[in-house]
Amino acid sequence: KAGVTQTPRYLIKTRGQQVTLSCSPISGHRSVSWYQQTPGQGLQFLFEYFSETQRNKGNFPGRFSGRQFSNSRSEMNVSTLELGDSALYLCASSLALAAYEQYFGPGTRLTVT
Amino acid sequence: EDQVTQSPEALRLQEGESSSLNCSYTVSGLRGLFWYRQDPGKGPEFLFTLYSAGEEKEKERLKATLTKKESFLHITAPKPEDSATYLCALKTSYDKVIFGPGTSLSVIP
């Protein structure tokens, strides 16, 4: 069974630009969560989507948004990029909402210059 | 405030030298506590979920336990391939997920 895939794997953007990251969950998994990982703050929860609806949200500004499609694939968007947005963005999928066993993708490394 | 801490921050062990990693938490309501392993440049890999105090789970050389205030990940006779960062996370009663800062484990041959 294929794992969680994320594209692109690496991205370099300039301050003020916007970026869209993509995540394809494991086949059959309906919940997708997004996390930001930085050396200083560790892993922080961004949001969780299930059945195309955002079900839970972390403490991030509105510049961070996401969506989920009918095939469970998900995208997250960051607008007006700031230097502090440089991080590893991880996507995790699970069978159902609030399921406890999550499977992570390899992440997208975003660098903002 | 809901919080997860892990200790030690880093741990070096000789191959075969057993030890434990600690995850302490304060939370208003706990729905589950998770352990993950993360290798450099990769996403976290799920290890265990614990739901209630007294619960224990084992997988190969790893054993996770849970009390009302902390969880331990016991590593028995570790091998160099066990070297990784071990992350503890919990899900609160209102579905908020909080990760600890992790423990970086190095097992020396």
XYZ file of N, CA and C in Angstrom:
666
model
N 0.855 -1.179 0.000
C 0.000 0.000 0.000
C 0.893 1.231 0.000
N 0.631 2.168 -0.885
C 1.453 3.372 -0.972
C 1.226 4.222 0.261
N 2.294 4.910 0.681
C 2.196 5.768 1.842
C 1.669 7.138 1.489
N 1.757 8.034 2.447
C 1.343 9.421 2.233
C 2.390 10.112 1.362
N 1.934 10.792 0.339
C 2.860 11.516 -0.520
C 2.608 13.010 -0.420
N 3.692 13.758 -0.484
C 3.600 15.209 -0.416
C 4.414 15.812 -1.549
N 3.858 16.840 -2.157
C 4.573 17.547 -3.214
C 4.410 19.050 -3.046
N 5.426 19.838 -3.392
C 6.765 19.372 -3.714
C 7.522 18.984 -2.449
N 8.681 18.410 -2.566
C 9.470 18.056 -1.393
C 10.264 19.251 -0.877
N 10.677 20.111 -1.772
C 11.444 21.291 -1.398
C 10.920 22.499 -2.170
N 10.942 23.651 -1.492
C 10.390 24.857 -2.092
C 11.116 26.067 -1.517
N 11.480 26.978 -2.390
C 12.065 28.240 -1.942
C 11.193 29.363 -2.448
N 10.741 30.210 -1.527
C 9.863 31.325 -1.877
C 10.416 32.610 -1.277
N 9.906 33.720 -1.773
C 10.316 35.044 -1.288
C 9.249 35.595 -0.367
N 9.665 36.353 0.601
C 8.737 37.019 1.523
C 7.633 37.719 0.757
N 6.393 37.575 1.215
C 5.272 38.228 0.561
C 4.558 37.356 -0.455
N 5.232 36.330 -0.950
C 4.588 35.436 -1.912
C 3.642 34.490 -1.196
N 2.925 33.709 -1.990
C 2.085 32.679 -1.406
C 2.525 31.319 -1.927
N 2.127 30.268 -1.221
C 2.556 28.925 -1.594
C 1.419 27.932 -1.344
N 1.362 26.920 -2.187
C 0.390 25.835 -2.018
C 1.119 24.509 -1.962
N 0.831 23.749 -0.930
C 1.438 22.429 -0.752
C 0.362 21.367 -0.907
N 0.764 20.206 -1.414
C -0.204 19.164 -1.693
C 0.093 17.893 -0.915
N -0.972 17.175 -0.571
C -0.840 15.937 0.187
C -1.828 14.909 -0.346
N -1.332 13.708 -0.651
C -2.208 12.603 -1.037
C -2.161 11.551 0.065
N -3.286 11.291 0.715
C -3.284 10.344 1.836
C -3.205 8.903 1.363
N -3.032 8.023 2.309
C -3.063 6.595 2.015
C -4.461 6.245 1.497
N -4.515 5.385 0.523
C -5.793 5.002 -0.060
C -6.741 4.486 1.024
N -7.949 5.049 1.042
C -8.937 4.641 2.037
C -8.965 5.521 3.277
N -7.918 6.297 3.458
C -7.894 7.217 4.592
C -8.676 8.469 4.245
N -9.521 8.895 5.173
C -10.400 10.021 4.892
C -10.046 11.288 5.665
N -9.162 11.142 6.655
C -8.783 12.315 7.450
C -7.362 12.719 7.114
N -7.163 14.010 6.938
C -5.828 14.547 6.667
C -5.556 15.679 7.643
N -4.405 15.608 8.286
C -3.976 16.672 9.202
C -2.686 17.278 8.693
N -2.488 18.540 9.009
C -1.265 19.246 8.623
C -0.550 19.742 9.877
N 0.785 19.664 9.825
C 1.616 20.104 10.934
C 2.777 20.941 10.400
N 3.247 21.857 11.242
C 4.456 22.621 10.951
C 5.536 22.180 11.928
N 6.725 21.891 11.428
C 7.828 21.489 12.308
C 9.011 22.422 12.131
N 9.430 23.051 13.223
C 10.605 23.920 13.228
C 11.504 23.524 14.381
N 12.799 23.825 14.298
C 13.709 23.479 15.404
C 13.309 24.152 16.717
N 12.788 25.365 16.649
C 12.467 26.091 17.872
C 11.140 25.711 18.506
N 10.132 25.449 17.679
C 8.782 25.180 18.181
C 8.382 23.719 18.101
N 9.175 22.918 17.439
C 8.818 21.506 17.314
C 7.660 21.320 16.349
N 6.901 20.256 16.572
C 5.746 19.938 15.726
C 4.507 20.642 16.260
N 3.880 21.440 15.405
C 2.675 22.147 15.817
C 1.529 21.840 14.865
N 0.378 21.570 15.426
C -0.807 21.199 14.666
C -1.382 22.419 13.960
N -1.650 22.260 12.669
C -2.246 23.345 11.878
C -3.759 23.158 11.766
N -4.176 22.087 11.110
C -5.603 21.788 10.979
C -5.811 20.343 10.547
N -7.077 19.914 10.687
C -7.471 18.567 10.287
C -8.708 18.670 9.406
N -8.698 17.905 8.316
C -9.822 17.851 7.401
C -10.390 16.451 7.335
N -11.698 16.394 7.230
C -12.399 15.120 7.082
C -13.640 15.385 6.250
N -13.864 14.566 5.246
C -15.006 14.735 4.357
C -15.113 16.164 3.844
N -13.987 16.692 3.407
C -13.900 18.002 2.760
C -14.204 19.172 3.697
N -14.273 18.915 5.001
C -14.584 19.968 5.967
C -13.467 20.070 6.998
N -13.104 21.296 7.331
C -12.119 21.489 8.403
C -12.796 21.171 9.726
N -12.237 20.235 10.461
C -12.877 19.782 11.703
C -12.177 20.301 12.944
N -10.924 20.695 12.801
C -10.157 21.131 13.960
C -9.052 22.047 13.469
N -8.701 23.032 14.280
C -7.716 24.017 13.843
C -6.779 24.356 14.988
N -5.509 24.516 14.686
C -4.524 24.932 15.673
C -4.449 26.447 15.770
N -3.477 26.926 16.520
C -3.339 28.355 16.759
C -2.416 29.027 15.752
N -2.826 29.078 14.534
C -2.066 29.733 13.484
C -2.901 30.853 12.882
N -2.218 31.881 12.354
C -2.975 33.009 11.761
C -3.738 32.588 10.520
N -4.653 33.443 10.124
C -5.504 33.146 8.985
C -4.772 33.030 7.666
N -3.493 33.426 7.642
C -2.698 33.262 6.411
C -2.544 31.780 6.039
N -2.729 30.945 7.018
C -2.627 29.494 6.800
C -4.041 28.946 6.564
N -4.225 28.319 5.453
C -5.540 27.770 5.139
C -5.364 26.433 4.417
N -6.439 25.709 4.300
C -6.350 24.431 3.621
C -7.679 24.048 3.028
N -7.658 22.950 2.327
C -8.901 22.387 1.827
C -8.690 20.911 1.539
N -9.797 20.216 1.428
C -9.731 18.791 1.112
C -10.707 18.511 -0.020
N -10.295 17.681 -0.927
C -11.113 17.360 -2.089
C -11.897 16.069 -1.859
N -12.788 15.787 -2.767
C -13.670 14.606 -2.603
C -12.882 13.296 -2.600
N -11.694 13.299 -3.175
C -10.880 12.069 -3.165
C -9.946 12.016 -1.950
N -10.181 12.899 -0.993
C -9.430 13.014 0.266
C -8.083 13.706 0.118
N -7.641 13.966 -1.075
C -6.401 14.733 -1.238
C -6.592 16.111 -0.627
N -5.491 16.652 -0.119
C -5.593 17.934 0.576
C -4.503 18.889 0.119
N -4.803 20.145 0.207
C -3.824 21.197 -0.051
C -3.825 22.169 1.115
N -2.655 22.725 1.391
C -2.619 23.839 2.325
C -1.959 25.032 1.638
N -2.417 26.193 1.990
C -1.955 27.415 1.369
C -1.452 28.377 2.449
N -0.354 29.005 2.177
C 0.145 30.051 3.059
C 0.284 31.308 2.219
N -0.413 32.355 2.621
C -0.337 33.612 1.878
C 0.603 34.578 2.592
N 1.047 35.573 1.870
C 1.921 36.621 2.406
C 3.009 36.012 3.290
N 3.847 35.221 2.679
C 4.871 34.485 3.410
C 5.780 35.397 4.226
N 6.124 34.909 5.411
C 7.079 35.590 6.285
C 8.294 34.680 6.487
N 9.407 35.293 6.892
C 10.618 34.496 7.098
C 10.376 33.363 8.098
N 9.565 33.636 9.111
C 9.277 32.655 10.155
C 8.445 31.482 9.693
N 7.961 31.542 8.451
C 7.191 30.415 7.917
C 8.098 29.314 7.383
N 9.380 29.583 7.346
C 10.330 28.552 6.912
C 10.246 27.369 7.873
N 9.963 26.197 7.341
C 9.719 25.032 8.197
C 9.546 23.799 7.335
N 9.443 22.672 8.020
C 9.037 21.423 7.373
C 7.536 21.275 7.605
N 6.776 21.184 6.523
C 5.328 21.012 6.632
C 4.985 19.553 6.393
N 4.358 18.973 7.391
C 4.050 17.549 7.364
C 2.557 17.321 7.247
N 2.220 16.337 6.467
C 0.841 15.917 6.306
C 0.719 14.518 6.906
N -0.383 14.249 7.569
C -0.621 12.927 8.137
C -2.036 12.483 7.790
N -2.186 11.213 7.476
C -3.530 10.713 7.183
C -3.924 9.628 8.168
N -5.226 9.480 8.345
C -5.752 8.429 9.199
C -7.092 7.977 8.639
N -7.540 6.835 9.112
C -8.754 6.236 8.558
C -9.983 7.100 8.767
N -10.088 7.656 9.976
C -11.300 8.392 10.307
C -10.957 9.624 11.115
N -11.927 10.472 11.299
C -11.758 11.670 12.105
C -11.413 11.272 13.532
N -10.456 12.003 14.088
C -10.029 11.765 15.470
C -9.466 10.361 15.674
N -9.091 9.718 14.589
C -8.417 8.418 14.715
C -7.047 8.639 15.331
N -6.599 7.698 16.085
C -5.395 7.902 16.854
C -4.131 7.481 16.135
N -4.247 6.655 15.121
C -3.087 6.184 14.409
C -2.929 7.003 13.136
N -1.941 7.879 13.127
C -1.705 8.732 11.975
C -0.439 8.309 11.252
N -0.470 8.422 9.939
C 0.676 8.085 9.112
C 1.136 9.348 8.409
N 2.408 9.659 8.635
C 2.952 10.906 8.122
C 3.625 10.729 6.764
N 3.564 11.791 5.971
C 4.333 11.857 4.740
C 5.746 12.347 5.036
N 6.584 12.461 4.005
C 7.971 12.882 4.196
C 8.121 14.381 4.440
N 7.074 15.139 4.160
C 7.118 16.574 4.401
C 7.552 17.389 3.197
N 7.214 18.664 3.243
C 7.689 19.654 2.273
C 8.553 20.650 3.030
N 9.789 20.790 2.599
C 10.709 21.745 3.229
C 10.537 23.090 2.539
N 9.963 24.074 3.249
C 9.740 25.415 2.710
C 10.779 26.376 3.281
N 11.456 27.055 2.407
C 12.406 28.087 2.811
C 11.922 29.417 2.270
N 11.768 30.396 3.161
C 11.333 31.734 2.760
C 12.522 32.685 2.889
N 12.844 33.359 1.778
C 14.006 34.265 1.801
C 13.566 35.716 1.659
N -2.937 25.385 31.325
C -2.583 25.274 29.902
C -2.101 23.864 29.594
N -2.604 23.305 28.504
C -2.184 21.972 28.078
C -0.719 21.994 27.648
N 0.036 21.028 28.132
C 1.476 21.046 27.871
C 2.059 19.644 27.879
N 3.048 19.426 27.008
C 3.772 18.158 26.946
C 5.268 18.448 27.002
N 5.961 17.801 27.919
C 7.414 17.935 28.003
C 8.050 16.562 27.918
N 9.280 16.512 27.408
C 9.995 15.256 27.287
C 11.391 15.385 27.867
N 11.847 14.314 28.487
C 13.203 14.301 29.029
C 13.801 12.905 28.877
N 15.133 12.822 28.728
C 16.014 13.957 28.511
C 15.869 14.516 27.103
N 16.520 15.632 26.841
C 16.484 16.222 25.509
C 17.273 15.351 24.545
N 18.388 14.804 25.033
C 19.217 13.921 24.225
C 19.767 12.812 25.109
N 19.972 11.649 24.516
C 20.434 10.486 25.264
C 21.364 9.661 24.402
N 22.548 9.363 24.940
C 23.499 8.502 24.253
C 23.614 7.199 25.029
N 23.418 6.104 24.362
C 23.486 4.786 24.990
C 24.475 3.903 24.252
N 25.103 3.022 24.975
C 25.889 1.977 24.337
C 24.926 0.906 23.855
N 25.275 0.265 22.787
C 24.449 -0.827 22.304
C 24.228 -1.839 23.423
N 22.951 -2.203 23.658
C 22.633 -3.149 24.718
C 22.319 -2.523 26.061
N 22.544 -1.211 26.186
C 22.305 -0.515 27.454
C 20.859 -0.027 27.503
N 20.030 -0.648 28.282
C 18.605 -0.308 28.366
C 18.387 1.020 29.080
N 17.318 1.720 28.726
C 16.997 2.996 29.357
C 15.540 3.352 29.094
N 15.116 4.490 29.649
C 13.736 4.951 29.469
C 13.702 6.416 29.101
N 12.749 6.763 28.265
C 12.478 8.144 27.897
C 11.177 8.551 28.583
N 11.132 9.811 29.014
C 9.970 10.280 29.758
C 9.163 11.306 28.984
N 7.850 11.221 29.110
C 6.943 12.211 28.539
C 5.979 12.623 29.658
N 6.052 13.859 30.082
C 5.168 14.358 31.131
C 4.151 15.309 30.523
N 2.939 15.286 31.057
C 1.913 16.130 30.459
C 0.967 16.703 31.502
N 0.423 17.852 31.168
C -0.689 18.427 31.907
C -1.746 18.760 30.869
N -2.933 18.226 31.082
C -3.997 18.410 30.105
C -5.333 18.347 30.813
N -6.297 19.080 30.306
C -7.613 19.120 30.934
C -8.377 17.821 30.716
N -8.137 17.186 29.598
C -8.795 15.909 29.319
C -7.999 15.167 28.274
N -7.690 13.902 28.516
C -6.820 13.148 27.609
C -7.626 12.108 26.847
N -7.548 12.171 25.518
C -8.221 11.149 24.707
C -7.239 10.067 24.276
N -5.960 10.410 24.232
C -4.973 9.410 23.839
C -3.577 9.999 23.862
N -2.582 9.161 24.110
C -1.183 9.588 24.094
C -0.448 8.715 23.089
N 0.360 9.335 22.248
C 1.014 8.636 21.156
C 2.523 8.744 21.269
N 3.191 7.727 20.778
C 4.635 7.773 20.607
C 4.949 7.590 19.126
N 5.885 8.438 18.654
C 6.345 8.360 17.278
C 7.868 8.320 17.282
N 8.400 7.780 16.212
C 9.842 7.812 15.971
C 10.062 8.630 14.700
N 11.064 9.530 14.742
C 11.357 10.318 13.542
C 12.835 10.228 13.201
N 13.116 9.793 11.993
C 14.481 9.758 11.486
C 14.755 11.054 10.734
N 16.025 11.468 10.655
C 16.353 12.733 9.983
C 15.830 12.778 8.551
N 15.177 13.878 8.210
C 14.680 14.065 6.855
C 13.418 13.300 6.535
N 12.808 12.683 7.540
C 11.589 11.902 7.302
C 10.470 12.355 8.223
N 9.236 11.981 7.864
C 8.123 12.254 8.735
C 8.089 11.276 9.905
N 7.404 11.627 10.984
C 7.294 10.725 12.126
C 6.639 9.400 11.753
N 7.103 8.350 12.407
C 6.557 7.013 12.193
C 5.813 6.595 13.448
N 4.552 6.222 13.291
C 3.717 5.858 14.429
C 4.255 4.611 15.136
N 4.288 4.672 16.472
C 4.705 3.517 17.272
C 3.557 2.963 18.114
N 3.005 3.794 19.001
C 1.982 3.324 19.949
C 0.930 4.391 20.203
N -0.262 3.922 20.589
C -1.271 4.771 21.207
C -1.641 4.162 22.545
N -1.695 5.010 23.585
C -2.126 4.587 24.911
C -3.334 5.421 25.286
N -4.332 4.770 25.878
C -5.589 5.470 26.126
C -5.836 5.782 27.596
N -5.374 4.903 28.495
C -5.713 5.111 29.895
C -4.565 4.678 30.793
N -4.543 5.250 31.980
C -3.494 4.960 32.956
C -3.436 3.457 33.243
N -2.218 2.944 33.283
C -2.023 1.523 33.526
C -1.828 0.716 32.266
N -2.115 1.326 31.129
C -2.001 0.612 29.865
C -0.536 0.489 29.453
N -0.182 -0.627 28.838
C 1.161 -0.868 28.350
C 1.069 -1.471 26.954
N 2.043 -1.091 26.094
C 2.125 -1.689 24.761
C 3.581 -1.955 24.423
N 3.803 -3.026 23.673
C 5.166 -3.427 23.328
C 5.301 -3.653 21.840
N 6.505 -3.343 21.352
C 6.833 -3.604 19.956
C 8.340 -3.797 19.878
N 8.743 -5.003 19.611
C 10.158 -5.356 19.523
C 10.879 -4.918 20.807
N 11.825 -4.032 20.725
C 12.609 -3.626 21.914
C 11.975 -2.458 22.664
N 10.820 -2.008 22.226
C 10.172 -0.846 22.818
C 8.943 -1.247 23.627
N 8.781 -0.572 24.760
C 7.598 -0.775 25.596
C 7.151 0.579 26.112
N 5.888 0.910 25.891
C 5.344 2.183 26.334
C 4.354 1.948 27.461
N 4.437 2.820 28.479
C 3.532 2.750 29.617
C 2.933 4.122 29.866
N 1.793 4.136 30.569
C 1.087 5.395 30.795
C 0.576 5.465 32.230
N 0.820 6.618 32.873
C 0.213 6.916 34.160
C -0.654 8.157 33.969
N -1.202 8.676 35.062
C -2.088 9.839 34.933
C -1.342 11.119 34.601
N -0.014 11.122 34.790
C 0.731 12.349 34.550
C 1.891 12.183 33.582
N 2.249 10.938 33.254
C 3.391 10.751 32.383
C 3.353 9.414 31.671
N 4.201 9.357 30.640
C 4.351 8.112 29.910
C 5.843 7.835 29.782
N 6.186 6.557 29.759
C 7.569 6.162 29.586
C 7.700 5.288 28.349
N 8.791 5.497 27.635
C 9.136 4.606 26.531
C 10.421 3.888 26.947
N 10.270 2.610 27.245
C 11.405 1.810 27.689
C 12.048 1.157 26.479
N 13.365 1.269 26.409
C 14.092 0.662 25.293
C 15.026 -0.398 25.882
N 14.774 -1.632 25.502
C 15.539 -2.756 26.053
C 16.585 -3.205 25.043
N 17.841 -3.299 25.536
C 18.953 -3.744 24.687
C 18.943 -3.062 23.326
N 19.045 -1.732 23.292
C 18.938 -1.013 22.017
C 20.065 -1.347 21.056
N 19.736 -1.174 19.765
C 20.701 -1.364 18.694
C 20.919 -0.036 17.985
N 22.003 0.107 17.250
C 22.255 1.380 16.543
C 21.088 1.829 15.678
N 20.345 0.894 15.103
C 19.214 1.288 14.258
C 18.043 1.876 15.048
N 18.104 1.842 16.358
C 17.095 2.505 17.184
C 17.375 3.998 17.345
N 18.511 4.443 16.847
C 18.858 5.866 16.918
C 17.851 6.680 16.113
N 17.249 7.661 16.752
C 16.216 8.492 16.130
C 15.756 9.506 17.167
N 14.865 10.383 16.765
C 14.187 11.256 17.714
C 12.832 10.630 18.039
N 12.544 10.504 19.313
C 11.284 9.914 19.763
C 10.368 11.035 20.262
N 9.206 11.100 19.642
C 8.235 12.146 19.926
C 7.035 11.589 20.672
N 6.618 12.334 21.664
C 5.405 12.017 22.399
C 4.355 13.056 21.995
N 3.123 12.639 21.843
C 2.051 13.574 21.503
C 0.788 13.141 22.218
N -0.113 14.075 22.404
C -1.387 13.697 22.988
C -2.525 14.413 22.294
N -3.686 13.798 22.383
C -4.897 14.420 21.861
C -5.789 14.724 23.049
N -6.209 15.982 23.129
C -7.018 16.400 24.261
C -8.479 16.046 24.032
N -9.279 16.272 25.052
C -10.700 15.923 24.965
C -11.432 16.772 23.934
N -10.839 17.897 23.546
C -11.466 18.704 22.495
C -10.682 18.590 21.189
N -10.004 17.456 21.030
C -9.351 17.072 19.775
C -8.172 17.944 19.377
N -7.575 18.622 20.321
C -6.364 19.372 20.041
C -5.176 18.421 20.171
N -4.264 18.449 19.191
C -3.087 17.575 19.205
C -1.873 18.395 19.615
N -1.159 17.909 20.620
C 0.025 18.618 21.122
C 1.207 17.657 21.119
N 2.289 18.055 20.474
C 3.512 17.257 20.443
C 4.508 17.773 21.463
N 5.267 16.871 22.048
C 6.390 17.235 22.879
C 7.590 17.588 22.008
N 8.659 18.123 22.600
C 9.830 18.541 21.830
C 10.695 17.396 21.344
N 10.500 16.200 21.901
C 11.249 15.036 21.443
C 12.493 14.748 22.264
N 12.929 13.493 22.200
C 14.202 13.055 22.777
C 15.031 12.464 21.652
N 16.230 13.003 21.469
C 17.127 12.506 20.440
C 17.966 11.377 21.024
N 17.784 10.182 20.506
C 18.478 8.999 21.012
C 19.584 8.579 20.052
N 20.770 8.407 20.599
C 21.895 7.874 19.820
C 22.357 6.589 20.489
N 22.425 5.511 19.713
C 22.906 4.239 20.238
C 24.242 3.939 19.577
N 25.263 3.868 20.399
C 26.634 3.706 19.910
C 27.015 2.228 19.873
N 27.558 1.762 18.752
C 27.917 0.331 18.646
C 29.031 -0.047 19.628
